[in-house]
Amino acid sequence: MHVRGNFMLLLAAFIWGTTFVAQMVGMDGLGPFSYAAARYALGFLFLAGLWFVWRGPRQTARRAGTYHPGWKAGLGAGCIMFLATSFQQVAMLYTTAGKTAFITALYIIFVPIGAAFLGSRIRIENWIGAILALAGLYYLSIHGSMDLSFGDMLVFISALFWTAHILFIDRFACLVDPIELSTTQIGVCTLGSVICALCFETATPAAFTDAWFAIFYGGVMSAGVAFTLQIVGQKYAEPSQAAIIMSFEAVFGAVSSWLILGETMAPLQVLGCLLMLSGMIVTQLGPVLAKTHRSA
């Protein structure tokens, strides 16, 4: 189960990382809230369909007395997620994508601190892995000076909300229906993004049509599939490990930008990828050694 959970989180990180390319293309003619509204709406429709298809196992769980609805938990997760994405989107008007990626991923450090504050025991390998991953992310995203701006402060606030989201999902993932939780949180993000788009942006039907594939990928794969994988994956992974694995979206984003958009990767960025990989491997040493010790 531990391996399965980590694989689900890594797959989610891959989808989020490649969605960065879709966002770059999709927001050529759309504002951030308009693009978010379209992709979250599509993700909500996908998840609503998945919820209907999954009605058989849900009825079985009801009869067995193991079903617990995820609608209320989804409302809380959705509010946190909407604030996190909104602060991040607005911040990118004032700062660079690289600094946004780096400051957002400060949740690598914030999550184990928050988990420890909530009573979880954080092993030493998780702290070491977090430091390695954060150093790698610096070389991958920044590799230069880091003067702070107003936009960076907004990203920092978003990182705190992403930390709260990971810890919130860790609290409820094992207790409620994951599809209902995911459907509700994406529904909240859809509603919030639509309201903000109507208030602050103007978009034409042609702009949505031109960005159809970016909206489809960002909606179905990122909002629909990846966030559901996060919820299910966090059932089997500790929050500090989950944070490090999910931060790999930066690596997948850099590699996909290199392969698809033709962006170059400097030697320091390659070093950053290797450091992040080292950090993820280090976090797995504890469970592996514990399993080896039990088998001996």
PDB file of C-alpha atoms in Angstrom:
ATOM      1  CA  MET A   1       0.000   0.000   0.000  1.00  0.00           C
ATOM      2  CA  HIS A   2       2.886   2.364   0.822  1.00  0.00           C
ATOM      3  CA  VAL A   3       4.399   1.886  -2.647  1.00  0.00           C
ATOM      4  CA  ARG A   4       1.008   2.281  -4.314  1.00  0.00           C
ATOM      5  CA  GLY A   5       0.359   5.536  -2.458  1.00  0.00           C
ATOM      6  CA  ASN A   6       3.750   6.963  -3.430  1.00  0.00           C
ATOM      7  CA  PHE A   7       3.193   5.968  -7.067  1.00  0.00           C
ATOM      8  CA  MET A   8      -0.186   7.727  -7.103  1.00  0.00           C
ATOM      9  CA  LEU A   9       1.379  10.906  -5.694  1.00  0.00           C
ATOM     10  CA  LEU A  10       4.242  10.747  -8.203  1.00  0.00           C
ATOM     11  CA  LEU A  11       1.746  10.298 -11.050  1.00  0.00           C
ATOM     12  CA  ALA A  12      -0.199  13.301  -9.742  1.00  0.00           C
ATOM     13  CA  ALA A  13       3.032  15.317  -9.700  1.00  0.00           C
ATOM     14  CA  PHE A  14       3.722  14.266 -13.299  1.00  0.00           C
ATOM     15  CA  ILE A  15       0.274  15.445 -14.403  1.00  0.00           C
ATOM     16  CA  TRP A  16       0.614  18.753 -12.532  1.00  0.00           C
ATOM     17  CA  GLY A  17       4.071  19.307 -13.980  1.00  0.00           C
ATOM     18  CA  THR A  18       2.963  18.725 -17.562  1.00  0.00           C
ATOM     19  CA  THR A  19      -0.119  20.873 -16.914  1.00  0.00           C
ATOM     20  CA  PHE A  20       2.276  23.806 -16.458  1.00  0.00           C
ATOM     21  CA  VAL A  21       2.897  23.645 -20.216  1.00  0.00           C
ATOM     22  CA  ALA A  22      -0.862  23.519 -20.851  1.00  0.00           C
ATOM     23  CA  GLN A  23      -1.328  26.582 -18.651  1.00  0.00           C
ATOM     24  CA  MET A  24       1.384  28.486 -20.508  1.00  0.00           C
ATOM     25  CA  VAL A  25      -0.416  27.785 -23.791  1.00  0.00           C
ATOM     26  CA  GLY A  26      -3.967  28.156 -22.453  1.00  0.00           C
ATOM     27  CA  MET A  27      -3.397  31.562 -20.892  1.00  0.00           C
ATOM     28  CA  ASP A  28      -2.096  33.108 -24.126  1.00  0.00           C
ATOM     29  CA  GLY A  29      -5.577  34.513 -24.712  1.00  0.00           C
ATOM     30  CA  LEU A  30      -7.282  33.953 -21.350  1.00  0.00           C
ATOM     31  CA  GLY A  31      -6.877  35.532 -17.950  1.00  0.00           C
ATOM     32  CA  PRO A  32      -5.882  33.270 -15.048  1.00  0.00           C
ATOM     33  CA  PHE A  33      -9.382  33.149 -13.535  1.00  0.00           C
ATOM     34  CA  SER A  34     -11.056  32.545 -16.908  1.00  0.00           C
ATOM     35  CA  TYR A  35      -8.717  29.664 -17.661  1.00  0.00           C
ATOM     36  CA  ALA A  36      -9.150  28.297 -14.127  1.00  0.00           C
ATOM     37  CA  ALA A  37     -12.944  28.559 -14.365  1.00  0.00           C
ATOM     38  CA  ALA A  38     -13.008  26.623 -17.646  1.00  0.00           C
ATOM     39  CA  ARG A  39     -10.656  23.862 -16.556  1.00  0.00           C
ATOM     40  CA  TYR A  40     -12.215  23.441 -13.115  1.00  0.00           C
ATOM     41  CA  ALA A  41     -15.705  23.312 -14.651  1.00  0.00           C
ATOM     42  CA  LEU A  42     -14.558  20.545 -17.003  1.00  0.00           C
ATOM     43  CA  GLY A  43     -12.838  18.753 -14.123  1.00  0.00           C
ATOM     44  CA  PHE A  44     -16.041  18.971 -12.081  1.00  0.00           C
ATOM     45  CA  LEU A  45     -18.083  17.416 -14.908  1.00  0.00           C
ATOM     46  CA  PHE A  46     -15.517  14.613 -15.245  1.00  0.00           C
ATOM     47  CA  LEU A  47     -15.597  13.888 -11.506  1.00  0.00           C
ATOM     48  CA  ALA A  48     -19.398  14.048 -11.405  1.00  0.00           C
ATOM     49  CA  GLY A  49     -19.455  11.391 -14.120  1.00  0.00           C
ATOM     50  CA  LEU A  50     -16.907   9.326 -12.187  1.00  0.00           C
ATOM     51  CA  TRP A  51     -19.049   9.635  -9.045  1.00  0.00           C
ATOM     52  CA  PHE A  52     -22.053   8.268 -10.998  1.00  0.00           C
ATOM     53  CA  VAL A  53     -20.052   5.389 -12.474  1.00  0.00           C
ATOM     54  CA  TRP A  54     -18.725   4.495  -9.008  1.00  0.00           C
ATOM     55  CA  ARG A  55     -22.229   4.158  -7.525  1.00  0.00           C
ATOM     56  CA  GLY A  56     -21.993   0.336  -7.341  1.00  0.00           C
ATOM     57  CA  PRO A  57     -19.010   0.171  -4.932  1.00  0.00           C
ATOM     58  CA  ARG A  58     -20.558   3.057  -2.981  1.00  0.00           C
ATOM     59  CA  GLN A  59     -23.786   1.106  -2.463  1.00  0.00           C
ATOM     60  CA  THR A  60     -21.750  -1.915  -1.365  1.00  0.00           C
ATOM     61  CA  ALA A  61     -19.943   0.252   1.166  1.00  0.00           C
ATOM     62  CA  ARG A  62     -23.289   1.587   2.413  1.00  0.00           C
ATOM     63  CA  ARG A  63     -24.565  -1.946   3.027  1.00  0.00           C
ATOM     64  CA  ALA A  64     -21.331  -2.859   4.776  1.00  0.00           C
ATOM     65  CA  GLY A  65     -21.507   0.239   6.952  1.00  0.00           C
ATOM     66  CA  THR A  66     -18.117   1.522   5.711  1.00  0.00           C
ATOM     67  CA  TYR A  67     -19.382   4.431   3.600  1.00  0.00           C
ATOM     68  CA  HIS A  68     -18.672   7.943   4.864  1.00  0.00           C
ATOM     69  CA  PRO A  69     -19.709  10.896   2.643  1.00  0.00           C
ATOM     70  CA  GLY A  70     -17.012  13.330   1.542  1.00  0.00           C
ATOM     71  CA  TRP A  71     -19.141  16.379   0.718  1.00  0.00           C
ATOM     72  CA  LYS A  72     -18.483  18.347   3.924  1.00  0.00           C
ATOM     73  CA  ALA A  73     -14.752  17.627   3.897  1.00  0.00           C
ATOM     74  CA  GLY A  74     -14.700  18.622   0.225  1.00  0.00           C
ATOM     75  CA  LEU A  75     -16.125  22.049   1.074  1.00  0.00           C
ATOM     76  CA  GLY A  76     -13.254  22.705   3.468  1.00  0.00           C
ATOM     77  CA  ALA A  77     -10.627  21.370   1.058  1.00  0.00           C
ATOM     78  CA  GLY A  78     -12.130  23.375  -1.814  1.00  0.00           C
ATOM     79  CA  CYS A  79     -12.048  26.672   0.098  1.00  0.00           C
ATOM     80  CA  ILE A  80      -8.394  26.143   1.030  1.00  0.00           C
ATOM     81  CA  MET A  81      -7.480  25.060  -2.505  1.00  0.00           C
ATOM     82  CA  PHE A  82      -9.256  28.029  -4.109  1.00  0.00           C
ATOM     83  CA  LEU A  83      -7.378  30.492  -1.897  1.00  0.00           C
ATOM     84  CA  ALA A  84      -4.072  28.739  -2.639  1.00  0.00           C
ATOM     85  CA  THR A  85      -4.567  28.791  -6.416  1.00  0.00           C
ATOM     86  CA  SER A  86      -5.915  32.350  -6.442  1.00  0.00           C
ATOM     87  CA  PHE A  87      -2.988  33.839  -4.513  1.00  0.00           C
ATOM     88  CA  GLN A  88      -0.623  31.899  -6.775  1.00  0.00           C
ATOM     89  CA  GLN A  89      -2.322  33.041  -9.998  1.00  0.00           C
ATOM     90  CA  VAL A  90      -2.441  36.711  -9.033  1.00  0.00           C
ATOM     91  CA  ALA A  91       1.167  36.573  -7.823  1.00  0.00           C
ATOM     92  CA  MET A  92       2.372  35.519 -11.274  1.00  0.00           C
ATOM     93  CA  LEU A  93       1.367  38.965 -12.538  1.00  0.00           C
ATOM     94  CA  TYR A  94       4.156  40.397 -10.361  1.00  0.00           C
ATOM     95  CA  THR A  95       6.871  37.730 -10.193  1.00  0.00           C
ATOM     96  CA  THR A  96       8.564  35.065 -12.315  1.00  0.00           C
ATOM     97  CA  ALA A  97       7.429  31.490 -12.860  1.00  0.00           C
ATOM     98  CA  GLY A  98      10.693  30.169 -11.406  1.00  0.00           C
ATOM     99  CA  LYS A  99      10.347  32.097  -8.164  1.00  0.00           C
ATOM    100  CA  THR A 100       6.689  31.095  -7.991  1.00  0.00           C
ATOM    101  CA  ALA A 101       7.624  27.408  -8.234  1.00  0.00           C
ATOM    102  CA  PHE A 102      10.333  27.732  -5.596  1.00  0.00           C
ATOM    103  CA  ILE A 103       8.348  29.725  -3.024  1.00  0.00           C
ATOM    104  CA  THR A 104       5.226  27.592  -3.520  1.00  0.00           C
ATOM    105  CA  ALA A 105       7.230  24.448  -2.811  1.00  0.00           C
ATOM    106  CA  LEU A 106       8.253  25.798   0.588  1.00  0.00           C
ATOM    107  CA  TYR A 107       5.438  23.495   1.695  1.00  0.00           C
ATOM    108  CA  ILE A 108       8.184  20.836   1.587  1.00  0.00           C
ATOM    109  CA  ILE A 109       9.385  22.370   4.872  1.00  0.00           C
ATOM    110  CA  PHE A 110       6.067  23.758   6.163  1.00  0.00           C
ATOM    111  CA  VAL A 111       4.212  20.418   5.968  1.00  0.00           C
ATOM    112  CA  PRO A 112       6.474  18.462   8.371  1.00  0.00           C
ATOM    113  CA  ILE A 113       6.508  21.470  10.730  1.00  0.00           C
ATOM    114  CA  GLY A 114       2.703  21.626  10.618  1.00  0.00           C
ATOM    115  CA  ALA A 115       2.411  17.849  11.016  1.00  0.00           C
ATOM    116  CA  ALA A 116       4.739  17.926  14.022  1.00  0.00           C
ATOM    117  CA  PHE A 117       2.687  20.759  15.514  1.00  0.00           C
ATOM    118  CA  LEU A 118      -0.438  18.598  15.077  1.00  0.00           C
ATOM    119  CA  GLY A 119       1.223  15.714  16.921  1.00  0.00           C
ATOM    120  CA  SER A 120       2.776  13.607  14.158  1.00  0.00           C
ATOM    121  CA  ARG A 121       6.274  12.205  14.606  1.00  0.00           C
ATOM    122  CA  ILE A 122       8.585  13.290  11.770  1.00  0.00           C
ATOM    123  CA  ARG A 123      11.573  11.013  11.176  1.00  0.00           C
ATOM    124  CA  ILE A 124      15.062  12.410  10.568  1.00  0.00           C
ATOM    125  CA  GLU A 125      15.190  11.093   6.984  1.00  0.00           C
ATOM    126  CA  ASN A 126      12.122  13.176   6.149  1.00  0.00           C
ATOM    127  CA  TRP A 127      13.864  16.362   7.329  1.00  0.00           C
ATOM    128  CA  ILE A 128      17.021  15.468   5.369  1.00  0.00           C
ATOM    129  CA  GLY A 129      14.959  14.653   2.281  1.00  0.00           C
ATOM    130  CA  ALA A 130      13.052  17.943   2.596  1.00  0.00           C
ATOM    131  CA  ILE A 131      16.272  19.976   2.769  1.00  0.00           C
ATOM    132  CA  LEU A 132      17.754  18.155  -0.243  1.00  0.00           C
ATOM    133  CA  ALA A 133      14.547  18.639  -2.226  1.00  0.00           C
ATOM    134  CA  LEU A 134      14.348  22.330  -1.337  1.00  0.00           C
ATOM    135  CA  ALA A 135      17.981  22.879  -2.353  1.00  0.00           C
ATOM    136  CA  GLY A 136      17.311  21.059  -5.619  1.00  0.00           C
ATOM    137  CA  LEU A 137      14.246  23.146  -6.274  1.00  0.00           C
ATOM    138  CA  TYR A 138      16.311  26.301  -5.765  1.00  0.00           C
ATOM    139  CA  TYR A 139      18.783  25.272  -8.481  1.00  0.00           C
ATOM    140  CA  LEU A 140      15.951  24.087 -10.726  1.00  0.00           C
ATOM    141  CA  SER A 141      13.763  27.189 -10.416  1.00  0.00           C
ATOM    142  CA  ILE A 142      15.924  30.130  -9.340  1.00  0.00           C
ATOM    143  CA  HIS A 143      19.651  29.551 -10.031  1.00  0.00           C
ATOM    144  CA  GLY A 144      20.310  33.236  -9.403  1.00  0.00           C
ATOM    145  CA  SER A 145      19.523  36.123  -7.067  1.00  0.00           C
ATOM    146  CA  MET A 146      16.319  36.092  -5.043  1.00  0.00           C
ATOM    147  CA  ASP A 147      15.128  39.626  -4.363  1.00  0.00           C
ATOM    148  CA  LEU A 148      11.670  39.528  -2.804  1.00  0.00           C
ATOM    149  CA  SER A 149       8.744  41.453  -4.322  1.00  0.00           C
ATOM    150  CA  PHE A 150       5.027  41.968  -3.656  1.00  0.00           C
ATOM    151  CA  GLY A 151       4.287  38.991  -5.905  1.00  0.00           C
ATOM    152  CA  ASP A 152       6.678  36.810  -3.926  1.00  0.00           C
ATOM    153  CA  MET A 153       4.795  37.685  -0.741  1.00  0.00           C
ATOM    154  CA  LEU A 154       1.537  36.557  -2.391  1.00  0.00           C
ATOM    155  CA  VAL A 155       3.176  33.280  -3.437  1.00  0.00           C
ATOM    156  CA  PHE A 156       4.402  32.800   0.131  1.00  0.00           C
ATOM    157  CA  ILE A 157       0.808  33.142   1.344  1.00  0.00           C
ATOM    158  CA  SER A 158      -0.284  30.586  -1.265  1.00  0.00           C
ATOM    159  CA  ALA A 159       2.400  28.178   0.013  1.00  0.00           C
ATOM    160  CA  LEU A 160       0.846  28.392   3.484  1.00  0.00           C
ATOM    161  CA  PHE A 161      -2.557  27.516   2.020  1.00  0.00           C
ATOM    162  CA  TRP A 162      -1.045  24.606   0.026  1.00  0.00           C
ATOM    163  CA  THR A 163       0.472  23.390   3.297  1.00  0.00           C
ATOM    164  CA  ALA A 164      -2.953  23.575   4.939  1.00  0.00           C
ATOM    165  CA  HIS A 165      -4.475  21.703   1.972  1.00  0.00           C
ATOM    166  CA  ILE A 166      -1.992  18.811   2.225  1.00  0.00           C
ATOM    167  CA  LEU A 167      -2.529  18.539   6.000  1.00  0.00           C
ATOM    168  CA  PHE A 168      -6.315  18.777   5.557  1.00  0.00           C
ATOM    169  CA  ILE A 169      -6.325  15.982   2.970  1.00  0.00           C
ATOM    170  CA  ASP A 170      -4.079  13.901   5.251  1.00  0.00           C
ATOM    171  CA  ARG A 171      -6.673  14.304   8.000  1.00  0.00           C
ATOM    172  CA  PHE A 172      -9.723  13.269   5.949  1.00  0.00           C
ATOM    173  CA  ALA A 173      -8.416  11.050   3.095  1.00  0.00           C
ATOM    174  CA  CYS A 174      -8.807   7.841   5.101  1.00  0.00           C
ATOM    175  CA  LEU A 175     -12.177   8.796   6.574  1.00  0.00           C
ATOM    176  CA  VAL A 176     -14.439   9.807   3.678  1.00  0.00           C
ATOM    177  CA  ASP A 177     -15.317   8.922   0.087  1.00  0.00           C
ATOM    178  CA  PRO A 178     -12.369  10.270  -1.956  1.00  0.00           C
ATOM    179  CA  ILE A 179     -14.370  10.876  -5.146  1.00  0.00           C
ATOM    180  CA  GLU A 180     -16.979  12.917  -3.268  1.00  0.00           C
ATOM    181  CA  LEU A 181     -14.244  14.909  -1.557  1.00  0.00           C
ATOM    182  CA  SER A 182     -12.482  15.586  -4.870  1.00  0.00           C
ATOM    183  CA  THR A 183     -15.719  16.440  -6.701  1.00  0.00           C
ATOM    184  CA  THR A 184     -16.746  18.928  -4.038  1.00  0.00           C
ATOM    185  CA  GLN A 185     -13.384  20.669  -3.785  1.00  0.00           C
ATOM    186  CA  ILE A 186     -13.192  21.112  -7.561  1.00  0.00           C
ATOM    187  CA  GLY A 187     -16.790  22.371  -7.552  1.00  0.00           C
ATOM    188  CA  VAL A 188     -15.859  25.036  -4.988  1.00  0.00           C
ATOM    189  CA  CYS A 189     -12.860  26.077  -7.100  1.00  0.00           C
ATOM    190  CA  THR A 190     -15.104  26.263 -10.176  1.00  0.00           C
ATOM    191  CA  LEU A 191     -17.610  28.539  -8.453  1.00  0.00           C
ATOM    192  CA  GLY A 192     -14.912  30.799  -7.004  1.00  0.00           C
ATOM    193  CA  SER A 193     -13.049  31.059 -10.321  1.00  0.00           C
ATOM    194  CA  VAL A 194     -16.243  31.854 -12.261  1.00  0.00           C
ATOM    195  CA  ILE A 195     -17.141  34.655  -9.842  1.00  0.00           C
ATOM    196  CA  CYS A 196     -13.619  36.142 -10.015  1.00  0.00           C
ATOM    197  CA  ALA A 197     -13.508  35.838 -13.815  1.00  0.00           C
ATOM    198  CA  LEU A 198     -16.828  37.672 -14.154  1.00  0.00           C
ATOM    199  CA  CYS A 199     -15.684  40.393 -11.772  1.00  0.00           C
ATOM    200  CA  PHE A 200     -12.138  40.988 -12.996  1.00  0.00           C
ATOM    201  CA  GLU A 201     -11.728  39.627 -16.545  1.00  0.00           C
ATOM    202  CA  THR A 202     -13.276  39.652 -19.993  1.00  0.00           C
ATOM    203  CA  ALA A 203     -12.952  36.622 -22.254  1.00  0.00           C
ATOM    204  CA  THR A 204     -14.342  35.897 -25.706  1.00  0.00           C
ATOM    205  CA  PRO A 205     -15.776  32.550 -26.864  1.00  0.00           C
ATOM    206  CA  ALA A 206     -12.985  32.399 -29.458  1.00  0.00           C
ATOM    207  CA  ALA A 207     -10.358  32.541 -26.701  1.00  0.00           C
ATOM    208  CA  PHE A 208     -11.890  29.504 -25.003  1.00  0.00           C
ATOM    209  CA  THR A 209     -12.110  27.668 -28.332  1.00  0.00           C
ATOM    210  CA  ASP A 210      -8.453  28.385 -29.127  1.00  0.00           C
ATOM    211  CA  ALA A 211      -7.413  27.018 -25.732  1.00  0.00           C
ATOM    212  CA  TRP A 212      -9.604  23.911 -25.857  1.00  0.00           C
ATOM    213  CA  PHE A 213      -6.820  21.337 -25.496  1.00  0.00           C
ATOM    214  CA  ALA A 214      -5.128  23.231 -22.653  1.00  0.00           C
ATOM    215  CA  ILE A 215      -8.501  23.484 -20.914  1.00  0.00           C
ATOM    216  CA  PHE A 216      -9.193  19.789 -21.519  1.00  0.00           C
ATOM    217  CA  TYR A 217      -5.826  18.653 -20.169  1.00  0.00           C
ATOM    218  CA  GLY A 218      -5.899  21.044 -17.227  1.00  0.00           C
ATOM    219  CA  GLY A 219      -9.493  20.111 -16.439  1.00  0.00           C
ATOM    220  CA  VAL A 220      -9.689  16.342 -16.887  1.00  0.00           C
ATOM    221  CA  MET A 221      -6.100  15.331 -16.125  1.00  0.00           C
ATOM    222  CA  SER A 222      -5.061  17.932 -13.520  1.00  0.00           C
ATOM    223  CA  ALA A 223      -8.276  18.959 -11.762  1.00  0.00           C
ATOM    224  CA  GLY A 224     -10.043  15.626 -12.268  1.00  0.00           C
ATOM    225  CA  VAL A 225      -7.445  12.860 -12.165  1.00  0.00           C
ATOM    226  CA  ALA A 226      -4.424  14.332 -10.352  1.00  0.00           C
ATOM    227  CA  PHE A 227      -6.226  15.819  -7.348  1.00  0.00           C
ATOM    228  CA  THR A 228      -8.140  12.550  -6.911  1.00  0.00           C
ATOM    229  CA  LEU A 229      -4.831  10.657  -7.031  1.00  0.00           C
ATOM    230  CA  GLN A 230      -3.530  13.012  -4.337  1.00  0.00           C
ATOM    231  CA  ILE A 231      -6.468  12.228  -2.059  1.00  0.00           C
ATOM    232  CA  VAL A 232      -6.192   8.458  -2.549  1.00  0.00           C
ATOM    233  CA  GLY A 233      -2.373   8.497  -2.418  1.00  0.00           C
ATOM    234  CA  GLN A 234      -2.294  10.403   0.860  1.00  0.00           C
ATOM    235  CA  LYS A 235      -4.193   7.535   2.461  1.00  0.00           C
ATOM    236  CA  TYR A 236      -0.957   5.546   2.389  1.00  0.00           C
ATOM    237  CA  ALA A 237       1.785   8.208   2.607  1.00  0.00           C
ATOM    238  CA  GLU A 238       2.844  10.405   5.507  1.00  0.00           C
ATOM    239  CA  PRO A 239       2.248  14.129   4.870  1.00  0.00           C
ATOM    240  CA  SER A 240       5.983  14.993   4.895  1.00  0.00           C
ATOM    241  CA  GLN A 241       6.722  12.266   2.329  1.00  0.00           C
ATOM    242  CA  ALA A 242       3.705  13.311   0.259  1.00  0.00           C
ATOM    243  CA  ALA A 243       4.943  16.927   0.150  1.00  0.00           C
ATOM    244  CA  ILE A 244       8.352  15.911  -1.208  1.00  0.00           C
ATOM    245  CA  ILE A 245       6.907  13.542  -3.815  1.00  0.00           C
ATOM    246  CA  MET A 246       4.333  16.085  -5.005  1.00  0.00           C
ATOM    247  CA  SER A 247       7.019  18.776  -5.287  1.00  0.00           C
ATOM    248  CA  PHE A 248       8.359  16.746  -8.215  1.00  0.00           C
ATOM    249  CA  GLU A 249       5.830  18.613 -10.330  1.00  0.00           C
ATOM    250  CA  ALA A 250       8.623  21.210 -10.706  1.00  0.00           C
ATOM    251  CA  VAL A 251      10.950  18.592 -12.217  1.00  0.00           C
ATOM    252  CA  PHE A 252       8.293  17.270 -14.579  1.00  0.00           C
ATOM    253  CA  GLY A 253       7.372  20.845 -15.494  1.00  0.00           C
ATOM    254  CA  ALA A 254      10.967  21.719 -16.372  1.00  0.00           C
ATOM    255  CA  VAL A 255      11.473  18.532 -18.397  1.00  0.00           C
ATOM    256  CA  SER A 256       8.169  18.874 -20.272  1.00  0.00           C
ATOM    257  CA  SER A 257       8.951  22.541 -21.053  1.00  0.00           C
ATOM    258  CA  TRP A 258      12.305  21.397 -22.444  1.00  0.00           C
ATOM    259  CA  LEU A 259      10.747  18.635 -24.550  1.00  0.00           C
ATOM    260  CA  ILE A 260       7.583  20.409 -25.736  1.00  0.00           C
ATOM    261  CA  LEU A 261       8.321  24.131 -25.652  1.00  0.00           C
ATOM    262  CA  GLY A 262      12.014  23.866 -26.527  1.00  0.00           C
ATOM    263  CA  GLU A 263      13.193  25.603 -23.341  1.00  0.00           C
ATOM    264  CA  THR A 264      16.788  24.842 -22.384  1.00  0.00           C
ATOM    265  CA  MET A 265      17.930  23.211 -19.154  1.00  0.00           C
ATOM    266  CA  ALA A 266      21.155  24.586 -17.693  1.00  0.00           C
ATOM    267  CA  PRO A 267      23.606  22.299 -15.844  1.00  0.00           C
ATOM    268  CA  LEU A 268      22.485  23.794 -12.508  1.00  0.00           C
ATOM    269  CA  GLN A 269      18.886  22.841 -13.323  1.00  0.00           C
ATOM    270  CA  VAL A 270      19.964  19.257 -14.005  1.00  0.00           C
ATOM    271  CA  LEU A 271      21.779  19.317 -10.647  1.00  0.00           C
ATOM    272  CA  GLY A 272      18.551  20.551  -9.073  1.00  0.00           C
ATOM    273  CA  CYS A 273      16.625  17.611 -10.524  1.00  0.00           C
ATOM    274  CA  LEU A 274      19.227  15.172  -9.157  1.00  0.00           C
ATOM    275  CA  LEU A 275      19.084  16.767  -5.692  1.00  0.00           C
ATOM    276  CA  MET A 276      15.289  16.528  -5.660  1.00  0.00           C
ATOM    277  CA  LEU A 277      15.488  12.885  -6.707  1.00  0.00           C
ATOM    278  CA  SER A 278      17.985  12.291  -3.880  1.00  0.00           C
ATOM    279  CA  GLY A 279      15.612  13.929  -1.428  1.00  0.00           C
ATOM    280  CA  MET A 280      12.739  11.684  -2.493  1.00  0.00           C
ATOM    281  CA  ILE A 281      14.918   8.565  -2.230  1.00  0.00           C
ATOM    282  CA  VAL A 282      16.115   9.541   1.254  1.00  0.00           C
ATOM    283  CA  THR A 283      12.522   9.837   2.509  1.00  0.00           C
ATOM    284  CA  GLN A 284      11.889   6.232   1.456  1.00  0.00           C
ATOM    285  CA  LEU A 285      14.824   4.839   3.459  1.00  0.00           C
ATOM    286  CA  GLY A 286      12.898   4.708   6.743  1.00  0.00           C
ATOM    287  CA  PRO A 287       9.985   2.545   5.507  1.00  0.00           C
ATOM    288  CA  VAL A 288      12.335   0.331   3.466  1.00  0.00           C
ATOM    289  CA  LEU A 289      14.706  -0.246   6.390  1.00  0.00           C
ATOM    290  CA  ALA A 290      11.779  -0.883   8.733  1.00  0.00           C
ATOM    291  CA  LYS A 291      10.339  -3.455   6.329  1.00  0.00           C
ATOM    292  CA  THR A 292      13.770  -5.126   5.976  1.00  0.00           C
ATOM    293  CA  HIS A 293      14.139  -5.234   9.754  1.00  0.00           C
ATOM    294  CA  ARG A 294      10.723  -6.907  10.179  1.00  0.00           C
ATOM    295  CA  SER A 295      11.581  -9.485   7.495  1.00  0.00           C
ATOM    296  CA  ALA A 296      14.922 -10.364   9.109  1.00  0.00           C
TER     297      ALA A 296
END
